[in-house]
PDB file of C-alpha atoms in Angstrom:
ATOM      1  CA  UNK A   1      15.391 -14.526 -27.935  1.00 71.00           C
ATOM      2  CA  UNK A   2      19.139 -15.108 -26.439  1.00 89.00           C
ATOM      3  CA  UNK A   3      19.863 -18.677 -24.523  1.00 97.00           C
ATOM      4  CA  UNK A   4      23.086 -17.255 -22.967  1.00 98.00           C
ATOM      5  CA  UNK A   5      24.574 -18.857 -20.405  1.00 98.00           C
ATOM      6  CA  UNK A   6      26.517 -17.703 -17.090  1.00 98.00           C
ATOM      7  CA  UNK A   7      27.875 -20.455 -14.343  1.00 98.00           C
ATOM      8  CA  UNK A   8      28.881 -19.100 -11.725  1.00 98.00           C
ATOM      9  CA  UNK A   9      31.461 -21.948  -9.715  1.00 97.00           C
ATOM     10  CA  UNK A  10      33.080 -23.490 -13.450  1.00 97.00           C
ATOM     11  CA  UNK A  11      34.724 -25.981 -11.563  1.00 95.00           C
ATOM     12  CA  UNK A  12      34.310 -29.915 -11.879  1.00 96.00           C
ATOM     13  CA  UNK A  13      31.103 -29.751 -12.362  1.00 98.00           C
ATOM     14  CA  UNK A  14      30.218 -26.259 -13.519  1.00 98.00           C
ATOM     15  CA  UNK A  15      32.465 -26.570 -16.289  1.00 98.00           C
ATOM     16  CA  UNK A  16      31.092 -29.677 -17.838  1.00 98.00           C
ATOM     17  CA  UNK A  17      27.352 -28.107 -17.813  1.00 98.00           C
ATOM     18  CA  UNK A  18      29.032 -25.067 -19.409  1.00 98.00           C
ATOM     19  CA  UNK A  19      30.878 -27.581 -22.175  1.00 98.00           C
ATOM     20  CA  UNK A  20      27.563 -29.487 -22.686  1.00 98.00           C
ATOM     21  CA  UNK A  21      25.536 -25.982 -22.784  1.00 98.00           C
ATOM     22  CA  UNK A  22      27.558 -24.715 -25.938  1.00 98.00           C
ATOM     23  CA  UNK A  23      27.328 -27.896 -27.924  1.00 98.00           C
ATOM     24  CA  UNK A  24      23.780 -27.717 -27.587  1.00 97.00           C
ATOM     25  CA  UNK A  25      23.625 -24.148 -28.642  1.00 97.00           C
ATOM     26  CA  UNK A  26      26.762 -23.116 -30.256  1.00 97.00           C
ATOM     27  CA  UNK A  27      25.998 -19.554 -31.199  1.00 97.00           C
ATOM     28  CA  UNK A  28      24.853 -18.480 -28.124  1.00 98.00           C
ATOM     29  CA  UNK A  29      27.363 -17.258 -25.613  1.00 98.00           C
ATOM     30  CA  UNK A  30      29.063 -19.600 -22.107  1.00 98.00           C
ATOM     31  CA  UNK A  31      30.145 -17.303 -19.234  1.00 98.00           C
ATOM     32  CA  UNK A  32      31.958 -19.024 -16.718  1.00 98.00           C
ATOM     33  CA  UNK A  33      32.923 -17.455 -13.056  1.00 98.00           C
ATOM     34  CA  UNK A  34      35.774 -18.642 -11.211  1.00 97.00           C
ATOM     35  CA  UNK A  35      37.539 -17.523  -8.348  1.00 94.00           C
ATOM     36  CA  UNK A  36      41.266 -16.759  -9.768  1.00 94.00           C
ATOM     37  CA  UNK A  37      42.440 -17.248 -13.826  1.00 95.00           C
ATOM     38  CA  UNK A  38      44.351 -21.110 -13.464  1.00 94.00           C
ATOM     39  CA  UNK A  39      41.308 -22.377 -15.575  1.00 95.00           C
ATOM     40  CA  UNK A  40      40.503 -19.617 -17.578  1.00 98.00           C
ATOM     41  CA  UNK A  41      43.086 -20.921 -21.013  1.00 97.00           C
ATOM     42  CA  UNK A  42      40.821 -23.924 -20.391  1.00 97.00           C
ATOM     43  CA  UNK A  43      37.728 -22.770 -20.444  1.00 98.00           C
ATOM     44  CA  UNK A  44      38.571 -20.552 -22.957  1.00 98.00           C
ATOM     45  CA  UNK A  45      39.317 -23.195 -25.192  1.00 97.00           C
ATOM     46  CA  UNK A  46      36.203 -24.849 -25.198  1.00 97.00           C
ATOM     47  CA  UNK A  47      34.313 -21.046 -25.871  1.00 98.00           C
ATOM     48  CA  UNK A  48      33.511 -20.502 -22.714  1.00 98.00           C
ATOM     49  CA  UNK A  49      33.901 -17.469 -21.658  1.00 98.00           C
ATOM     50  CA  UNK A  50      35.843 -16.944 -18.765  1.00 98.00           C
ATOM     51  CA  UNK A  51      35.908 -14.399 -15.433  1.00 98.00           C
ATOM     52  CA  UNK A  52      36.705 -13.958 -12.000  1.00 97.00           C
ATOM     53  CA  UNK A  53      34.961 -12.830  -8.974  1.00 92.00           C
ATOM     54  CA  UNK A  54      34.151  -9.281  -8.816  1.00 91.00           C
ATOM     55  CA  UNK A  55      34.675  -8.379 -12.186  1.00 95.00           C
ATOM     56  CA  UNK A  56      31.523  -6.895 -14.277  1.00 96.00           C
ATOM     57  CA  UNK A  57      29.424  -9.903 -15.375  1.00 97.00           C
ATOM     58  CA  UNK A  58      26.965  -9.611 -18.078  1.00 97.00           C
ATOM     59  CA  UNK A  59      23.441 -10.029 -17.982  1.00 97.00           C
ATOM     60  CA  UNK A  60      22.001 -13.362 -18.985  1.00 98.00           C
ATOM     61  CA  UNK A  61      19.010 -15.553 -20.071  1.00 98.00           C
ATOM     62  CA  UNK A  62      20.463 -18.596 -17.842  1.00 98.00           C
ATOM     63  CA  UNK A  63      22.264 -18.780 -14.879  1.00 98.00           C
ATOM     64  CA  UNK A  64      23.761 -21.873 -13.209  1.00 98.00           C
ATOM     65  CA  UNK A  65      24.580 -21.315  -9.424  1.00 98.00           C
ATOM     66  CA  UNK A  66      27.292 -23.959  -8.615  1.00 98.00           C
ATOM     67  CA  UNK A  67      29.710 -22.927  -5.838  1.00 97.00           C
ATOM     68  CA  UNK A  68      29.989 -24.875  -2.292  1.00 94.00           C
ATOM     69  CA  UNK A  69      28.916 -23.023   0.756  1.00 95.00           C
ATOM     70  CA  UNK A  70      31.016 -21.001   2.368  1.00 92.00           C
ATOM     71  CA  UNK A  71      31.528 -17.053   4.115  1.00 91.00           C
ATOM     72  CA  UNK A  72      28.430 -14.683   2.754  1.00 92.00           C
ATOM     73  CA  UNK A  73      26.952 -17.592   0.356  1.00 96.00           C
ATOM     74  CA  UNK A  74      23.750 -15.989   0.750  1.00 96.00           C
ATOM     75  CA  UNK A  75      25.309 -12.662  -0.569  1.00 96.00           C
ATOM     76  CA  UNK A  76      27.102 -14.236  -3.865  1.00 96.00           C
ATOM     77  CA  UNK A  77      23.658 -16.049  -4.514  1.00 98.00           C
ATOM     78  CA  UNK A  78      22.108 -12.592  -4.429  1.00 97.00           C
ATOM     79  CA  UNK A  79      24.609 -11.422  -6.593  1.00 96.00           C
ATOM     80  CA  UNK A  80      23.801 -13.878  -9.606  1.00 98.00           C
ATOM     81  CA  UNK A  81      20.547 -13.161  -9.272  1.00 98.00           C
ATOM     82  CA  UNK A  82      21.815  -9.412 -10.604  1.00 98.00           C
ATOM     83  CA  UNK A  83      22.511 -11.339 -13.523  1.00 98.00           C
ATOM     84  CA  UNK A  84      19.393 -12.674 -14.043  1.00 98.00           C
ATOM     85  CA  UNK A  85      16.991 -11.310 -16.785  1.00 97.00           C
ATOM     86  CA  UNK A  86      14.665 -13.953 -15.891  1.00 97.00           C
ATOM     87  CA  UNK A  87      13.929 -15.269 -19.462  1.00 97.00           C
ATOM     88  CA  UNK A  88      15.362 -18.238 -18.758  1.00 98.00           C
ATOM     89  CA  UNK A  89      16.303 -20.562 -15.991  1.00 98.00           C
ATOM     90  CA  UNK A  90      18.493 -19.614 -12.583  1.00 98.00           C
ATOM     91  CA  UNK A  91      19.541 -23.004 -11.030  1.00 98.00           C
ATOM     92  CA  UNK A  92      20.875 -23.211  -8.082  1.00 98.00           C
ATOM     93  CA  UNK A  93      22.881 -26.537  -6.903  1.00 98.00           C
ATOM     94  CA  UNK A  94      22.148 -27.927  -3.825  1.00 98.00           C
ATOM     95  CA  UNK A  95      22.797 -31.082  -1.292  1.00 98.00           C
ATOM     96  CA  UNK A  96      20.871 -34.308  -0.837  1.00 98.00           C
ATOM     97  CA  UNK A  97      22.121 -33.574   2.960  1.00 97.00           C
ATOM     98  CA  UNK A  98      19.618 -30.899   3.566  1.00 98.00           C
ATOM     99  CA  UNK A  99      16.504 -33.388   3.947  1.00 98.00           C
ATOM    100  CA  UNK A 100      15.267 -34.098   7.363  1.00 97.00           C
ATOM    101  CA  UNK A 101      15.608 -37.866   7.100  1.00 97.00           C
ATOM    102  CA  UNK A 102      18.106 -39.769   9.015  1.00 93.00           C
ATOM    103  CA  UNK A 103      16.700 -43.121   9.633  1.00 93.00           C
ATOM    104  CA  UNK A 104      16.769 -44.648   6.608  1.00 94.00           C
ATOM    105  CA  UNK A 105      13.658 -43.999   5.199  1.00 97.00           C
ATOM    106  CA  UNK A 106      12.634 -42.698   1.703  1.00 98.00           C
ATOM    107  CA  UNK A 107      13.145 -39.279   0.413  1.00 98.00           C
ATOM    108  CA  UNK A 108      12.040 -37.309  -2.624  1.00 98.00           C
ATOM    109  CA  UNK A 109      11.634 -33.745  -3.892  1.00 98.00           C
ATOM    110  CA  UNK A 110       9.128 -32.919  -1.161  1.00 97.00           C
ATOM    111  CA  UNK A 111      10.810 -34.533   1.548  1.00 98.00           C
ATOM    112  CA  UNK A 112      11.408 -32.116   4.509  1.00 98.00           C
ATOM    113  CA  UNK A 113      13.956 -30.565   4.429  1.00 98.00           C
ATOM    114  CA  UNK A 114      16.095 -29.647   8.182  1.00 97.00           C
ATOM    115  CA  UNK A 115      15.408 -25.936   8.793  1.00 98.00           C
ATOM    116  CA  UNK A 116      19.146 -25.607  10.637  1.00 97.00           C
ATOM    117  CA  UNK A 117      20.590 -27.009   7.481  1.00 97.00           C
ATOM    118  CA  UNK A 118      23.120 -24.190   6.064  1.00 96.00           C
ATOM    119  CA  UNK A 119      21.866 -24.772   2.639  1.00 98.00           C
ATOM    120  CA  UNK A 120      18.058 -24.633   4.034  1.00 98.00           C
ATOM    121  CA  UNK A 121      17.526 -20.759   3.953  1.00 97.00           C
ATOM    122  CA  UNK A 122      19.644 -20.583   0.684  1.00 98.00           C
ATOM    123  CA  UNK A 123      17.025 -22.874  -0.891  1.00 98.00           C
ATOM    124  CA  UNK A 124      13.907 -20.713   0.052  1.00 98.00           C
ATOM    125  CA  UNK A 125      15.690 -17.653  -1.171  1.00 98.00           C
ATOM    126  CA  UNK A 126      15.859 -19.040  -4.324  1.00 98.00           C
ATOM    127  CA  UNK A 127      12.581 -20.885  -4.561  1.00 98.00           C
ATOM    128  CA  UNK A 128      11.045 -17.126  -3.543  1.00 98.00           C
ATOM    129  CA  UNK A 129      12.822 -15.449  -6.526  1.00 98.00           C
ATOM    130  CA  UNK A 130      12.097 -17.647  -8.884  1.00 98.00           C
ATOM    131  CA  UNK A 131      14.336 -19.872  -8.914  1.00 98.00           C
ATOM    132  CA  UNK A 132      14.824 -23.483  -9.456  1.00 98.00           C
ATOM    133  CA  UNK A 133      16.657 -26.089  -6.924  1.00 98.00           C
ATOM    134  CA  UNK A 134      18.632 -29.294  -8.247  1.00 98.00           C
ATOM    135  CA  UNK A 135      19.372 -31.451  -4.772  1.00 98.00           C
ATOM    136  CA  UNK A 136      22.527 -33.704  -5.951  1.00 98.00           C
ATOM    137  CA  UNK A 137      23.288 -36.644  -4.142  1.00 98.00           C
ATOM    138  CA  UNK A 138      26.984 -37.422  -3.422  1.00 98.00           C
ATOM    139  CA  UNK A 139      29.229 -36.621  -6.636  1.00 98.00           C
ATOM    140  CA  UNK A 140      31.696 -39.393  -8.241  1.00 97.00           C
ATOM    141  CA  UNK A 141      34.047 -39.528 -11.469  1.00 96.00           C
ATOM    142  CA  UNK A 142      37.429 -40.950 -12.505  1.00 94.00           C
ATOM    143  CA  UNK A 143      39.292 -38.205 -10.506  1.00 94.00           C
ATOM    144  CA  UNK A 144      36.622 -37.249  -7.696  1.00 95.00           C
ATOM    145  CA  UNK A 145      34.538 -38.657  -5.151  1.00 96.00           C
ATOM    146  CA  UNK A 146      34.260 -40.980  -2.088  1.00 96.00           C
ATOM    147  CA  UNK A 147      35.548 -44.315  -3.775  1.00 95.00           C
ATOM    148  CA  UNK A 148      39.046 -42.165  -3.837  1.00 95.00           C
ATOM    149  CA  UNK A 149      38.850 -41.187  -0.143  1.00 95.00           C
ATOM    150  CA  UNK A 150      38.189 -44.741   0.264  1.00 95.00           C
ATOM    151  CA  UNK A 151      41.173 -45.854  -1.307  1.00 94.00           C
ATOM    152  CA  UNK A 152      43.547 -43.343   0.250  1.00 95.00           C
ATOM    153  CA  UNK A 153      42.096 -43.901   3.980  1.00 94.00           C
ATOM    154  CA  UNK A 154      40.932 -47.045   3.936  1.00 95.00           C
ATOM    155  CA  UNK A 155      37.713 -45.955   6.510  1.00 93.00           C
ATOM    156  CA  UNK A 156      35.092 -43.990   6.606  1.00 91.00           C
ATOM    157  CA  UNK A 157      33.154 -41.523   8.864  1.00 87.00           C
ATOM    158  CA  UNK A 158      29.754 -43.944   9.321  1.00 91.00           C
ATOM    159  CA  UNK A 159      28.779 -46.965  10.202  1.00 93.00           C
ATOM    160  CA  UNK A 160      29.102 -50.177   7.626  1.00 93.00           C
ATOM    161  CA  UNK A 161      25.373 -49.847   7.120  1.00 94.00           C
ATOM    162  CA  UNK A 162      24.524 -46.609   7.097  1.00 95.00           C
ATOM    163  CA  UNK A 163      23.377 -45.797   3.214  1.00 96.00           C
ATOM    164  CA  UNK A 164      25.269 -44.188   0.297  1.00 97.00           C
ATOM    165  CA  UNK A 165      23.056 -42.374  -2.600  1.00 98.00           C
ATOM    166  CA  UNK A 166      25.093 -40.905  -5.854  1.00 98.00           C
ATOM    167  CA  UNK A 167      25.256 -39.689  -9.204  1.00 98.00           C
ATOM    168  CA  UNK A 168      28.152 -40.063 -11.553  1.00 98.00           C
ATOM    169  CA  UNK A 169      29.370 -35.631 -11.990  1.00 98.00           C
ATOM    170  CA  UNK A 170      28.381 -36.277 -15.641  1.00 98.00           C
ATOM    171  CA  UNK A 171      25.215 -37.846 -15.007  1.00 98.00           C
ATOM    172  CA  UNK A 172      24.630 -34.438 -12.634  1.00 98.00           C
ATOM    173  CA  UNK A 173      25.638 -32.024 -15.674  1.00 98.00           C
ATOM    174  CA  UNK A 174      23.189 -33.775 -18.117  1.00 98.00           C
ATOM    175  CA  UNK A 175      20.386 -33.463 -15.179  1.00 98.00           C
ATOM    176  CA  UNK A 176      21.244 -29.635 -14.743  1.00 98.00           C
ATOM    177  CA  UNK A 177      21.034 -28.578 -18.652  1.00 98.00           C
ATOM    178  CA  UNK A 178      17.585 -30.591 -18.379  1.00 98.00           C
ATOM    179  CA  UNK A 179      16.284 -28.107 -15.703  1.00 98.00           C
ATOM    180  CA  UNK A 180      17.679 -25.220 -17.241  1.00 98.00           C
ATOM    181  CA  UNK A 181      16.031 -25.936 -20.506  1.00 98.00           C
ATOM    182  CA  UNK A 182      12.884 -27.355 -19.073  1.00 97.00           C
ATOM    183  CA  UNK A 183      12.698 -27.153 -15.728  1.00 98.00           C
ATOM    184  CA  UNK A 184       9.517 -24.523 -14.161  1.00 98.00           C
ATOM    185  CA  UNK A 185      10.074 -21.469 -12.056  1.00 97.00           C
ATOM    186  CA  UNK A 186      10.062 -21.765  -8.065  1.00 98.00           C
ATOM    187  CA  UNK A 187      10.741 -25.751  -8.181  1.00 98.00           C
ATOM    188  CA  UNK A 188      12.730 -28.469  -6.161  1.00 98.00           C
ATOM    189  CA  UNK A 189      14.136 -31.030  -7.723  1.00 98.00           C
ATOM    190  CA  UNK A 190      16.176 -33.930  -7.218  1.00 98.00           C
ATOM    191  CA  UNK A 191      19.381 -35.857  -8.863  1.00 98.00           C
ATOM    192  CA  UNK A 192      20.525 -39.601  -7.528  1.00 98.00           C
ATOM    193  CA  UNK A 193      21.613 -42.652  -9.671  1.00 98.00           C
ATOM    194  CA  UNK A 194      18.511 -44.234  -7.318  1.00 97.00           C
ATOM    195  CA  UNK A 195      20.036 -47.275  -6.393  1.00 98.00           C
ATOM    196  CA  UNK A 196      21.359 -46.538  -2.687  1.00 97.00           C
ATOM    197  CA  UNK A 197      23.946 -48.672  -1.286  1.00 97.00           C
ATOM    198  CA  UNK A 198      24.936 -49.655   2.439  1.00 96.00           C
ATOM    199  CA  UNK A 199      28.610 -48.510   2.847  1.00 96.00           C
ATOM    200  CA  UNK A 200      29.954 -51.870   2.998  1.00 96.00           C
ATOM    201  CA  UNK A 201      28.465 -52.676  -0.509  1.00 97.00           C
ATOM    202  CA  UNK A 202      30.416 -49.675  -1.485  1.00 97.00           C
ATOM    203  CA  UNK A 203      33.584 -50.459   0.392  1.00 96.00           C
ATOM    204  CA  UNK A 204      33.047 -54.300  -1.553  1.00 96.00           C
ATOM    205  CA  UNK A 205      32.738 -52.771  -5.137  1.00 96.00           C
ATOM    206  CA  UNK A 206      35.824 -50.563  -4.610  1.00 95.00           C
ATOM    207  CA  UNK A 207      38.236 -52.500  -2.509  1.00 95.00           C
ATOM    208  CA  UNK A 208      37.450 -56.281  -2.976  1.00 94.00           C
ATOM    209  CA  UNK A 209      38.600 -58.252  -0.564  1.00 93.00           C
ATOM    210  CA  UNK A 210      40.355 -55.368   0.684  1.00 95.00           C
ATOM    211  CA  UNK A 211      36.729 -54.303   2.069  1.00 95.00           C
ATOM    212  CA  UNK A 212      37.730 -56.337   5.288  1.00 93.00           C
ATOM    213  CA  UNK A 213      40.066 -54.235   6.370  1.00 95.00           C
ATOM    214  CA  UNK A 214      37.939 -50.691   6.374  1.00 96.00           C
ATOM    215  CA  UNK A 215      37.705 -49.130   9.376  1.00 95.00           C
ATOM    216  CA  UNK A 216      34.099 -47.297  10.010  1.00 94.00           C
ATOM    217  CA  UNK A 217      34.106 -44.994  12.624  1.00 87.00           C
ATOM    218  CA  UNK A 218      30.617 -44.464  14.065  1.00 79.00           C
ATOM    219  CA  UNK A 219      28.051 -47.177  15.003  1.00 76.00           C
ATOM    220  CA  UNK A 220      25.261 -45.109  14.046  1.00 75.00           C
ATOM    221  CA  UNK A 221      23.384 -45.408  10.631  1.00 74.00           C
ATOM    222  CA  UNK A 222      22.361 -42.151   9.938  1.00 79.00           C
ATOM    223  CA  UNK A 223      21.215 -42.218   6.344  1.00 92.00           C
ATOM    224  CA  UNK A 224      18.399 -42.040   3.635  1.00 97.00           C
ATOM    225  CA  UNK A 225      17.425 -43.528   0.748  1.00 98.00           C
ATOM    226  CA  UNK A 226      16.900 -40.924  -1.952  1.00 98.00           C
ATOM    227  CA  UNK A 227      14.215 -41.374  -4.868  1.00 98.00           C
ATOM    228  CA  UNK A 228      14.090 -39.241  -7.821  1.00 98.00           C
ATOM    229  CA  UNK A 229      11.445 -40.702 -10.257  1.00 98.00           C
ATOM    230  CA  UNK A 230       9.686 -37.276 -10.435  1.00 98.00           C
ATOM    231  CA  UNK A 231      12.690 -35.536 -11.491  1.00 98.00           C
ATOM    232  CA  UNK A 232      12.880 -38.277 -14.092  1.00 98.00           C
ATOM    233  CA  UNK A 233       9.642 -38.136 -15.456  1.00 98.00           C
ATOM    234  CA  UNK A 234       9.551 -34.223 -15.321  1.00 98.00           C
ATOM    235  CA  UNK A 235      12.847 -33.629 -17.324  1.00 98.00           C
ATOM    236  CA  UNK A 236      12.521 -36.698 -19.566  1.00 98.00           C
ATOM    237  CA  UNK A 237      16.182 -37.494 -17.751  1.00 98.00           C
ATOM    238  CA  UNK A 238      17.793 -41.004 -17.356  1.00 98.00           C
ATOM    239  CA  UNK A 239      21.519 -41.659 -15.639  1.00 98.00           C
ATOM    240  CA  UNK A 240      23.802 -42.956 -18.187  1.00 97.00           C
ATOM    241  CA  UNK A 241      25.343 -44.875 -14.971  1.00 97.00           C
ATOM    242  CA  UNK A 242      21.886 -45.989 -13.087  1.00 97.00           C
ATOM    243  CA  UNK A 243      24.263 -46.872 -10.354  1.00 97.00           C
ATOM    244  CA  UNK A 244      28.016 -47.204  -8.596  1.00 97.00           C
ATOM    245  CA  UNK A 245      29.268 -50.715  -9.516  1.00 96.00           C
ATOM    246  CA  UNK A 246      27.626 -50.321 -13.076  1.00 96.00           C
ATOM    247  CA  UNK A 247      30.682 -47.216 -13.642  1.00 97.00           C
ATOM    248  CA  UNK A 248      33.052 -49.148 -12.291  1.00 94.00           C
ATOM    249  CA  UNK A 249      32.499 -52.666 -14.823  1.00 93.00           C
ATOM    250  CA  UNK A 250      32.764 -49.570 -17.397  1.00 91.00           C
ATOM    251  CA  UNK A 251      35.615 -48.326 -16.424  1.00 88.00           C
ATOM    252  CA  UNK A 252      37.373 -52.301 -15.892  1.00 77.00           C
ATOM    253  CA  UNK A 253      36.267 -53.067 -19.487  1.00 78.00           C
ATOM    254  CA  UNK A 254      37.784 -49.913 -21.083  1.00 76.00           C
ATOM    255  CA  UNK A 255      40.826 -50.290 -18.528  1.00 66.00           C
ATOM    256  CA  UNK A 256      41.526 -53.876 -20.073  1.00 54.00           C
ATOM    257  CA  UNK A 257      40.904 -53.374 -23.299  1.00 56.00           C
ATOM    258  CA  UNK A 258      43.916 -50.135 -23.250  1.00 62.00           C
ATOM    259  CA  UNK A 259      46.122 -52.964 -21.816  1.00 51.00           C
ATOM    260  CA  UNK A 260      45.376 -55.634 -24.519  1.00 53.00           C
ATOM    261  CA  UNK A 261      45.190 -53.399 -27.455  1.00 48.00           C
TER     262      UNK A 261
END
């Protein structure tokens, strides 16, 4: 039986679930849908096999729905599902910022979820054809995420203790081949480094002293603290990073030993 493969959104993160996809089985065929050709020499060169929107897309075992919402999102989600043969896993890539939760309290893969949430109906779609849902908390790598905005801005759009949950992009791509492979028909689950952080811890680990001078632009600490342990256990998954400052020792260490080689 085939193990294909067809993401549809092969950006930052779409591409490295595609990359990690055809190690793991290198004779079965990587699709991967983007909206013009800039990355398609790219993918190409890692086997993947590259389209764009609105050209004929095969059918597949596999299907990895990664694109942020936008116009008709419920109408390209519909249209993957075309692709769908349903031998295999369609996982669809949602937001930690669709639960219910505000005030700080706990959340996991059965949390409540807010029913005027754009992503909300998009979810139960999914769930009702079979589908699975990975929730992703806030996204973070060497070229991405909010320690950049951070950096550039020097404030952000909260309060100094309203809470921060993450997972490192690669950390997110390991998590999604897991539910592909393993993960069961109609389910929710959820991706986080599980060690939530108040804003000013995170403004601390990225600035340094510098952290005094961030301007936060809302008193109110509207937040949650996510929890993923079922996910965990489920997929047999653990971060590589289990949280924000542990990356960025990594990244020091390998920064200073390039200088002093």
């Amino acid at each position: 039986m085939k193990n294909n493969l067809l993401v549809f959104g092969a950006g930052n993160l779409g591409e490295k679930v595609a990359t990690l996809w055809k190690d793991r089985f290198p004779s079965e065929e990587v699709f991967g849908v983007t909206n013009t050709t800039r990355k398609h020499s790219q993918l190409s060169s890692k086997e993947i096999i590259p389209f764009c929107y609105g050209e004929k897309l095969p059918k597949v075992s596999n299907i990895l729905f990664s694109i942020p919402p936008k116009d008709n999102y419920s109408e390209l989600v519909e249209e993957a599902f075309k692709c769908w043969d349903e031998s295999g896993n369609f996982l669809f890539i949602s937001s930690t910022s669709v639960y219910l939760e505000s005030n700080g309290g706990v959340v996991n893969e059965n949390s409540k979820a807010n029913p005027e949430h754009r992503l909300f109906s998009v979810e139960e779609m999914v769930i009702d054809k079979g589908g699975c849902v990975l929730r992703l908390a806030g996204l973070y790598d060497k070229h991405r995420g909010p320690h950049l905005y951070l950096k550039s801005k020097m404030k952000l759009n909260s309060s100094k203790d309203s809470l921060l949950n993450l997972i490192h992009t690669q950390d997110a791509a390991e998590l999604s081949v897991k539910a592909l492979e393993s993960g069961s028909k109609g389910t929710r689950y959820l991706g986080c480094d599980g060690s939530p952080m108040t804003k000013s811890e995170f403004a601390k680990i990225v600035l340094g002293e510098q952290a005094n001078g961030v301007e936060y632009s809302s008193q109110n600490s509207n937040s949650k603290m996510c929890n993923n342990e079922w996910t965990r256990k489920t997929l047999n998954w653990q971060p590589q990073w289990p949280d924000f400052k542990a990356w960025s020792q990594d990244i020091l260490k390998k920064t200073l030993k390039q200088l002093f080689m």
